[in-house]
PDB file of C-alpha atoms in Angstrom:
ATOM      1  CA  SER A1355      69.340  57.845 174.126  1.00  0.00           C
ATOM      2  CA  ALA A1356      65.558  58.168 174.181  1.00  0.00           C
ATOM      3  CA  VAL A1357      63.473  57.606 171.091  1.00  0.00           C
ATOM      4  CA  ILE A1358      60.640  60.049 170.477  1.00  0.00           C
ATOM      5  CA  SER A1359      57.674  59.410 168.237  1.00  0.00           C
ATOM      6  CA  GLN A1360      56.046  62.675 167.186  1.00  0.00           C
ATOM      7  CA  LYS A1361      52.904  63.002 165.131  1.00  0.00           C
ATOM      8  CA  PRO A1362      51.535  64.219 162.886  1.00  0.00           C
ATOM      9  CA  SER A1363      54.640  64.825 160.816  1.00  0.00           C
ATOM     10  CA  ARG A1364      52.858  67.523 158.852  1.00  0.00           C
ATOM     11  CA  ASP A1365      49.463  69.094 158.457  1.00  0.00           C
ATOM     12  CA  ILE A1366      47.720  71.834 156.547  1.00  0.00           C
ATOM     13  CA  CYS A1367      45.020  73.520 158.578  1.00  0.00           C
ATOM     14  CA  GLN A1368      42.410  76.186 158.105  1.00  0.00           C
ATOM     15  CA  ARG A1369      42.777  79.396 160.068  1.00  0.00           C
ATOM     16  CA  GLY A1370      40.713  79.477 163.226  1.00  0.00           C
ATOM     17  CA  THR A1371      41.018  75.746 163.850  1.00  0.00           C
ATOM     18  CA  SER A1372      43.248  73.911 166.340  1.00  0.00           C
ATOM     19  CA  LEU A1373      45.821  71.155 165.954  1.00  0.00           C
ATOM     20  CA  THR A1374      47.087  68.817 168.650  1.00  0.00           C
ATOM     21  CA  ILE A1375      50.593  67.417 168.313  1.00  0.00           C
ATOM     22  CA  GLN A1376      51.600  64.312 170.222  1.00  0.00           C
ATOM     23  CA  CYS A1377      54.960  63.108 171.471  1.00  0.00           C
ATOM     24  CA  GLN A1378      55.557  59.646 172.857  1.00  0.00           C
ATOM     25  CA  VAL A1379      58.875  58.772 174.477  1.00  0.00           C
ATOM     26  CA  ASP A1380      60.143  55.228 174.868  1.00  0.00           C
ATOM     27  CA  SER A1381      61.309  55.872 178.437  1.00  0.00           C
ATOM     28  CA  GLN A1382      60.127  57.862 181.426  1.00  0.00           C
ATOM     29  CA  VAL A1383      61.369  61.436 181.528  1.00  0.00           C
ATOM     30  CA  THR A1384      60.725  64.167 184.054  1.00  0.00           C
ATOM     31  CA  MET A1385      60.619  67.111 181.672  1.00  0.00           C
ATOM     32  CA  MET A1386      59.550  67.477 178.088  1.00  0.00           C
ATOM     33  CA  PHE A1387      60.151  70.604 176.075  1.00  0.00           C
ATOM     34  CA  TRP A1388      58.184  72.074 173.210  1.00  0.00           C
ATOM     35  CA  TYR A1389      59.952  74.231 170.613  1.00  0.00           C
ATOM     36  CA  ARG A1390      58.896  76.192 167.565  1.00  0.00           C
ATOM     37  CA  GLN A1391      61.066  76.735 164.512  1.00  0.00           C
ATOM     38  CA  GLN A1392      59.710  79.386 162.205  1.00  0.00           C
ATOM     39  CA  PRO A1393      60.763  79.373 158.556  1.00  0.00           C
ATOM     40  CA  GLY A1394      64.445  80.175 158.182  1.00  0.00           C
ATOM     41  CA  GLN A1395      64.934  80.641 161.905  1.00  0.00           C
ATOM     42  CA  SER A1396      66.281  78.666 164.807  1.00  0.00           C
ATOM     43  CA  LEU A1397      64.394  76.961 167.584  1.00  0.00           C
ATOM     44  CA  THR A1398      62.527  78.897 170.242  1.00  0.00           C
ATOM     45  CA  LEU A1399      61.339  77.269 173.433  1.00  0.00           C
ATOM     46  CA  ILE A1400      57.584  77.478 173.897  1.00  0.00           C
ATOM     47  CA  ALA A1401      57.185  75.736 177.234  1.00  0.00           C
ATOM     48  CA  THR A1402      58.475  73.068 179.572  1.00  0.00           C
ATOM     49  CA  ALA A1403      56.035  70.309 180.476  1.00  0.00           C
ATOM     50  CA  ASN A1404      56.330  68.516 183.796  1.00  0.00           C
ATOM     51  CA  GLN A1405      54.177  65.566 184.708  1.00  0.00           C
ATOM     52  CA  GLY A1406      51.638  66.407 187.373  1.00  0.00           C
ATOM     53  CA  SER A1407      51.888  70.175 187.147  1.00  0.00           C
ATOM     54  CA  GLU A1408      51.094  72.977 184.755  1.00  0.00           C
ATOM     55  CA  ALA A1409      53.529  73.697 181.995  1.00  0.00           C
ATOM     56  CA  THR A1410      55.924  76.609 182.333  1.00  0.00           C
ATOM     57  CA  TYR A1411      55.663  79.003 179.397  1.00  0.00           C
ATOM     58  CA  GLU A1412      58.378  81.228 177.993  1.00  0.00           C
ATOM     59  CA  SER A1413      57.906  84.904 177.389  1.00  0.00           C
ATOM     60  CA  GLY A1414      55.640  85.493 174.422  1.00  0.00           C
ATOM     61  CA  PHE A1415      53.776  82.189 174.718  1.00  0.00           C
ATOM     62  CA  VAL A1416      50.543  81.701 176.648  1.00  0.00           C
ATOM     63  CA  ILE A1417      48.551  78.704 177.774  1.00  0.00           C
ATOM     64  CA  ASP A1418      45.374  79.764 175.968  1.00  0.00           C
ATOM     65  CA  LYS A1419      47.198  79.680 172.644  1.00  0.00           C
ATOM     66  CA  PHE A1420      49.415  76.656 173.304  1.00  0.00           C
ATOM     67  CA  PRO A1421      47.768  74.402 175.883  1.00  0.00           C
ATOM     68  CA  ILE A1422      49.941  71.466 176.896  1.00  0.00           C
ATOM     69  CA  SER A1423      49.055  68.177 178.504  1.00  0.00           C
ATOM     70  CA  ARG A1424      51.437  65.851 180.318  1.00  0.00           C
ATOM     71  CA  PRO A1425      49.359  62.964 181.613  1.00  0.00           C
ATOM     72  CA  ASN A1426      52.304  60.671 182.357  1.00  0.00           C
ATOM     73  CA  LEU A1427      56.081  60.439 182.173  1.00  0.00           C
ATOM     74  CA  THR A1428      56.200  59.207 178.572  1.00  0.00           C
ATOM     75  CA  PHE A1429      53.665  61.366 176.764  1.00  0.00           C
ATOM     76  CA  SER A1430      52.801  64.981 176.083  1.00  0.00           C
ATOM     77  CA  THR A1431      50.642  66.970 173.706  1.00  0.00           C
ATOM     78  CA  LEU A1432      50.862  70.533 172.446  1.00  0.00           C
ATOM     79  CA  THR A1433      47.791  72.175 170.944  1.00  0.00           C
ATOM     80  CA  VAL A1434      48.068  75.154 168.632  1.00  0.00           C
ATOM     81  CA  SER A1435      44.749  76.925 169.082  1.00  0.00           C
ATOM     82  CA  ASN A1436      42.795  79.314 166.895  1.00  0.00           C
ATOM     83  CA  MET A1437      45.480  79.148 164.259  1.00  0.00           C
ATOM     84  CA  SER A1438      46.535  81.943 161.956  1.00  0.00           C
ATOM     85  CA  PRO A1439      49.063  81.878 159.093  1.00  0.00           C
ATOM     86  CA  GLU A1440      51.669  83.265 161.516  1.00  0.00           C
ATOM     87  CA  ASP A1441      51.544  79.916 163.342  1.00  0.00           C
ATOM     88  CA  SER A1442      52.957  78.142 160.292  1.00  0.00           C
ATOM     89  CA  SER A1443      56.121  76.601 161.690  1.00  0.00           C
ATOM     90  CA  ILE A1444      57.799  73.393 162.625  1.00  0.00           C
ATOM     91  CA  TYR A1445      56.949  72.289 166.149  1.00  0.00           C
ATOM     92  CA  LEU A1446      59.321  69.934 167.959  1.00  0.00           C
ATOM     93  CA  CYS A1447      59.266  68.171 171.279  1.00  0.00           C
ATOM     94  CA  SER A1448      62.442  67.339 173.135  1.00  0.00           C
ATOM     95  CA  VAL A1449      63.626  65.451 176.189  1.00  0.00           C
ATOM     96  CA  LYS A1450      66.860  65.475 178.088  1.00  0.00           C
ATOM     97  CA  THR A1451      68.825  62.271 177.673  1.00  0.00           C
ATOM     98  CA  GLY A1452      71.767  61.497 179.882  1.00  0.00           C
ATOM     99  CA  GLN A1453      73.792  64.192 181.544  1.00  0.00           C
ATOM    100  CA  TYR A1454      74.160  66.531 178.624  1.00  0.00           C
ATOM    101  CA  GLY A1455      72.256  65.452 175.577  1.00  0.00           C
ATOM    102  CA  TYR A1456      68.815  66.364 174.372  1.00  0.00           C
ATOM    103  CA  THR A1457      66.844  64.333 171.854  1.00  0.00           C
ATOM    104  CA  PHE A1458      64.269  65.836 169.546  1.00  0.00           C
ATOM    105  CA  GLY A1459      61.192  64.436 167.904  1.00  0.00           C
ATOM    106  CA  SER A1460      61.143  64.514 164.126  1.00  0.00           C
ATOM    107  CA  GLY A1461      58.950  67.599 164.143  1.00  0.00           C
ATOM    108  CA  THR A1462      55.499  68.598 162.940  1.00  0.00           C
ATOM    109  CA  ARG A1463      55.460  70.852 159.910  1.00  0.00           C
ATOM    110  CA  LEU A1464      52.336  73.002 160.195  1.00  0.00           C
ATOM    111  CA  THR A1465      50.953  75.159 157.416  1.00  0.00           C
ATOM    112  CA  VAL A1466      47.974  77.375 158.181  1.00  0.00           C
ATOM    113  CA  VAL A1467      45.976  78.597 155.207  1.00  0.00           C
TER     114      VAL A1467
ATOM    115  CA  ARG B1469      71.494  91.557 171.982  1.00  0.00           C
ATOM    116  CA  LYS B1470      70.615  87.943 171.190  1.00  0.00           C
ATOM    117  CA  GLU B1471      71.413  85.359 173.836  1.00  0.00           C
ATOM    118  CA  VAL B1472      73.333  83.239 171.335  1.00  0.00           C
ATOM    119  CA  GLU B1473      74.800  84.707 168.158  1.00  0.00           C
ATOM    120  CA  GLN B1474      76.228  82.957 165.148  1.00  0.00           C
ATOM    121  CA  ASP B1475      77.279  83.943 161.660  1.00  0.00           C
ATOM    122  CA  PRO B1476      74.487  82.515 159.469  1.00  0.00           C
ATOM    123  CA  GLY B1477      76.833  81.828 156.549  1.00  0.00           C
ATOM    124  CA  PRO B1478      76.593  80.035 154.236  1.00  0.00           C
ATOM    125  CA  PHE B1479      80.137  78.790 154.329  1.00  0.00           C
ATOM    126  CA  ASN B1480      80.991  77.259 150.965  1.00  0.00           C
ATOM    127  CA  VAL B1481      84.076  75.036 151.143  1.00  0.00           C
ATOM    128  CA  PRO B1482      85.601  72.302 148.978  1.00  0.00           C
ATOM    129  CA  GLU B1483      85.931  68.756 150.186  1.00  0.00           C
ATOM    130  CA  GLY B1484      88.955  68.320 152.392  1.00  0.00           C
ATOM    131  CA  ALA B1485      88.967  71.890 153.630  1.00  0.00           C
ATOM    132  CA  THR B1486      89.091  72.932 157.264  1.00  0.00           C
ATOM    133  CA  VAL B1487      86.318  75.243 158.403  1.00  0.00           C
ATOM    134  CA  ALA B1488      85.639  76.961 161.712  1.00  0.00           C
ATOM    135  CA  PHE B1489      82.417  78.316 163.153  1.00  0.00           C
ATOM    136  CA  ASN B1490      82.157  80.759 166.003  1.00  0.00           C
ATOM    137  CA  CYS B1491      79.434  81.562 168.462  1.00  0.00           C
ATOM    138  CA  THR B1492      79.058  84.065 171.287  1.00  0.00           C
ATOM    139  CA  TYR B1493      76.648  83.960 174.205  1.00  0.00           C
ATOM    140  CA  SER B1494      75.465  86.802 176.410  1.00  0.00           C
ATOM    141  CA  ASN B1495      74.728  85.131 179.744  1.00  0.00           C
ATOM    142  CA  SER B1496      77.947  84.685 181.702  1.00  0.00           C
ATOM    143  CA  ALA B1497      76.161  82.283 184.059  1.00  0.00           C
ATOM    144  CA  SER B1498      75.490  79.800 181.263  1.00  0.00           C
ATOM    145  CA  GLN B1499      76.264  76.303 182.377  1.00  0.00           C
ATOM    146  CA  SER B1500      76.582  74.017 179.413  1.00  0.00           C
ATOM    147  CA  PHE B1501      77.203  74.321 175.730  1.00  0.00           C
ATOM    148  CA  PHE B1502      76.572  72.200 172.692  1.00  0.00           C
ATOM    149  CA  TRP B1503      76.860  72.021 168.956  1.00  0.00           C
ATOM    150  CA  TYR B1504      73.869  70.489 167.197  1.00  0.00           C
ATOM    151  CA  ARG B1505      73.602  69.603 163.561  1.00  0.00           C
ATOM    152  CA  GLN B1506      70.375  70.096 161.614  1.00  0.00           C
ATOM    153  CA  ASP B1507      69.906  68.692 158.149  1.00  0.00           C
ATOM    154  CA  CYS B1508      67.331  70.204 155.836  1.00  0.00           C
ATOM    155  CA  ARG B1509      63.805  69.374 156.995  1.00  0.00           C
ATOM    156  CA  LYS B1510      65.101  67.267 159.871  1.00  0.00           C
ATOM    157  CA  GLU B1511      65.236  67.685 163.626  1.00  0.00           C
ATOM    158  CA  PRO B1512      68.437  68.868 165.336  1.00  0.00           C
ATOM    159  CA  LYS B1513      70.812  66.163 166.497  1.00  0.00           C
ATOM    160  CA  LEU B1514      73.552  66.512 169.066  1.00  0.00           C
ATOM    161  CA  LEU B1515      76.964  66.738 167.453  1.00  0.00           C
ATOM    162  CA  MET B1516      78.988  67.286 170.595  1.00  0.00           C
ATOM    163  CA  SER B1517      78.998  68.900 173.981  1.00  0.00           C
ATOM    164  CA  VAL B1518      81.567  71.627 174.573  1.00  0.00           C
ATOM    165  CA  TYR B1519      83.799  71.522 177.630  1.00  0.00           C
ATOM    166  CA  SER B1520      86.053  74.179 179.116  1.00  0.00           C
ATOM    167  CA  SER B1521      89.103  72.061 178.389  1.00  0.00           C
ATOM    168  CA  GLY B1522      88.098  71.665 174.765  1.00  0.00           C
ATOM    169  CA  ASN B1523      87.145  68.376 173.251  1.00  0.00           C
ATOM    170  CA  GLU B1524      87.663  66.480 170.051  1.00  0.00           C
ATOM    171  CA  ASP B1525      85.611  63.848 168.305  1.00  0.00           C
ATOM    172  CA  GLY B1526      87.253  62.590 165.152  1.00  0.00           C
ATOM    173  CA  ARG B1527      87.372  65.460 162.666  1.00  0.00           C
ATOM    174  CA  PHE B1528      85.457  67.781 164.981  1.00  0.00           C
ATOM    175  CA  THR B1529      86.994  69.956 167.691  1.00  0.00           C
ATOM    176  CA  ALA B1530      85.016  72.207 170.022  1.00  0.00           C
ATOM    177  CA  GLN B1531      86.432  74.939 172.214  1.00  0.00           C
ATOM    178  CA  LEU B1532      84.921  77.068 174.958  1.00  0.00           C
ATOM    179  CA  ASN B1533      86.297  80.367 176.203  1.00  0.00           C
ATOM    180  CA  ARG B1534      84.280  81.383 179.240  1.00  0.00           C
ATOM    181  CA  ALA B1535      86.141  84.663 179.728  1.00  0.00           C
ATOM    182  CA  SER B1536      85.200  85.814 176.233  1.00  0.00           C
ATOM    183  CA  GLN B1537      81.854  83.952 176.226  1.00  0.00           C
ATOM    184  CA  TYR B1538      82.837  82.356 172.954  1.00  0.00           C
ATOM    185  CA  ILE B1539      82.401  78.861 171.537  1.00  0.00           C
ATOM    186  CA  SER B1540      83.958  77.431 168.414  1.00  0.00           C
ATOM    187  CA  LEU B1541      83.639  74.358 166.231  1.00  0.00           C
ATOM    188  CA  LEU B1542      86.415  73.242 163.894  1.00  0.00           C
ATOM    189  CA  ILE B1543      85.772  70.697 161.169  1.00  0.00           C
ATOM    190  CA  ARG B1544      88.815  69.180 159.501  1.00  0.00           C
ATOM    191  CA  ASP B1545      88.917  67.323 156.190  1.00  0.00           C
ATOM    192  CA  SER B1546      85.348  68.342 155.286  1.00  0.00           C
ATOM    193  CA  LYS B1547      83.128  65.722 153.675  1.00  0.00           C
ATOM    194  CA  LEU B1548      80.154  66.264 151.425  1.00  0.00           C
ATOM    195  CA  SER B1549      78.038  64.734 154.180  1.00  0.00           C
ATOM    196  CA  ASP B1550      79.053  67.541 156.542  1.00  0.00           C
ATOM    197  CA  SER B1551      76.764  69.906 154.604  1.00  0.00           C
ATOM    198  CA  ALA B1552      74.153  70.986 157.135  1.00  0.00           C
ATOM    199  CA  THR B1553      73.261  73.790 159.510  1.00  0.00           C
ATOM    200  CA  TYR B1554      75.292  73.851 162.719  1.00  0.00           C
ATOM    201  CA  LEU B1555      73.479  75.198 165.740  1.00  0.00           C
ATOM    202  CA  CYS B1556      75.272  76.675 168.725  1.00  0.00           C
ATOM    203  CA  VAL B1557      73.217  75.829 171.796  1.00  0.00           C
ATOM    204  CA  VAL B1558      73.529  77.068 175.362  1.00  0.00           C
ATOM    205  CA  ASN B1559      71.922  76.079 178.628  1.00  0.00           C
ATOM    206  CA  PRO B1560      71.650  79.451 180.364  1.00  0.00           C
ATOM    207  CA  GLY B1561      71.302  77.829 183.757  1.00  0.00           C
ATOM    208  CA  THR B1562      68.008  79.509 184.570  1.00  0.00           C
ATOM    209  CA  GLY B1563      66.291  76.327 185.571  1.00  0.00           C
ATOM    210  CA  PHE B1564      64.376  73.516 183.903  1.00  0.00           C
ATOM    211  CA  GLN B1565      67.401  72.722 181.785  1.00  0.00           C
ATOM    212  CA  LYS B1566      66.076  74.782 178.893  1.00  0.00           C
ATOM    213  CA  LEU B1567      68.192  75.337 175.814  1.00  0.00           C
ATOM    214  CA  VAL B1568      68.757  78.543 173.874  1.00  0.00           C
ATOM    215  CA  PHE B1569      69.603  78.093 170.216  1.00  0.00           C
ATOM    216  CA  GLY B1570      71.618  80.251 167.893  1.00  0.00           C
ATOM    217  CA  THR B1571      70.216  80.841 164.436  1.00  0.00           C
ATOM    218  CA  GLY B1572      72.677  78.361 162.976  1.00  0.00           C
ATOM    219  CA  THR B1573      75.538  78.478 160.514  1.00  0.00           C
ATOM    220  CA  ARG B1574      74.960  76.825 157.181  1.00  0.00           C
ATOM    221  CA  LEU B1575      77.808  74.785 155.713  1.00  0.00           C
ATOM    222  CA  LEU B1576      77.944  73.683 152.092  1.00  0.00           C
ATOM    223  CA  VAL B1577      80.740  71.304 151.149  1.00  0.00           C
ATOM    224  CA  SER B1578      81.250  70.918 147.418  1.00  0.00           C
ATOM    225  CA  PRO B1579      83.169  68.291 145.412  1.00  0.00           C
TER     226      PRO B1579
END
């Protein structure tokens, strides 16, 4: 299965600032997915990132708040913009591996103060 | 109604016990189903896919009932290392291969 390197692993940020999270995959993948896991809750899909086109956002998530880049088939970034304490979460990227499996990055634990 | 529903637990069981988790999903067109395991402060990892015929992997057995829109996971001979949160995950088949996660069921196996 694919190996994903996600960074940073954690950060503490001031409200109003932005943080960019990076995911690097060791193989080429068509789609990358960005999830959020709020404290004590399960994962919620933010958007699907395809190389060469704009990301597709789920209901409740907008590009201005969570801009995504996908410059090639092995890399993607998610930016959390103009942060507030409500953005404190774990953010994870994911790729589909094989017919059924999905692999996740190790996550970015974000605390906004 | 949530797309994927699970009992959050926690389930507290002694080593060696058999424990079962259940999950229901709302979208009858859902295409594929999984159980993921998430350890504290770690990313989810695929435990097993769930097939209509049921499937077994060692001490773990997964079942799917499409008519009832119900998925189960059975763990036999529980080990301390089985302590984790078990996530029921569904691909609703709405394109882009997205996944919808249940809130997870927490399992605590004690000596």
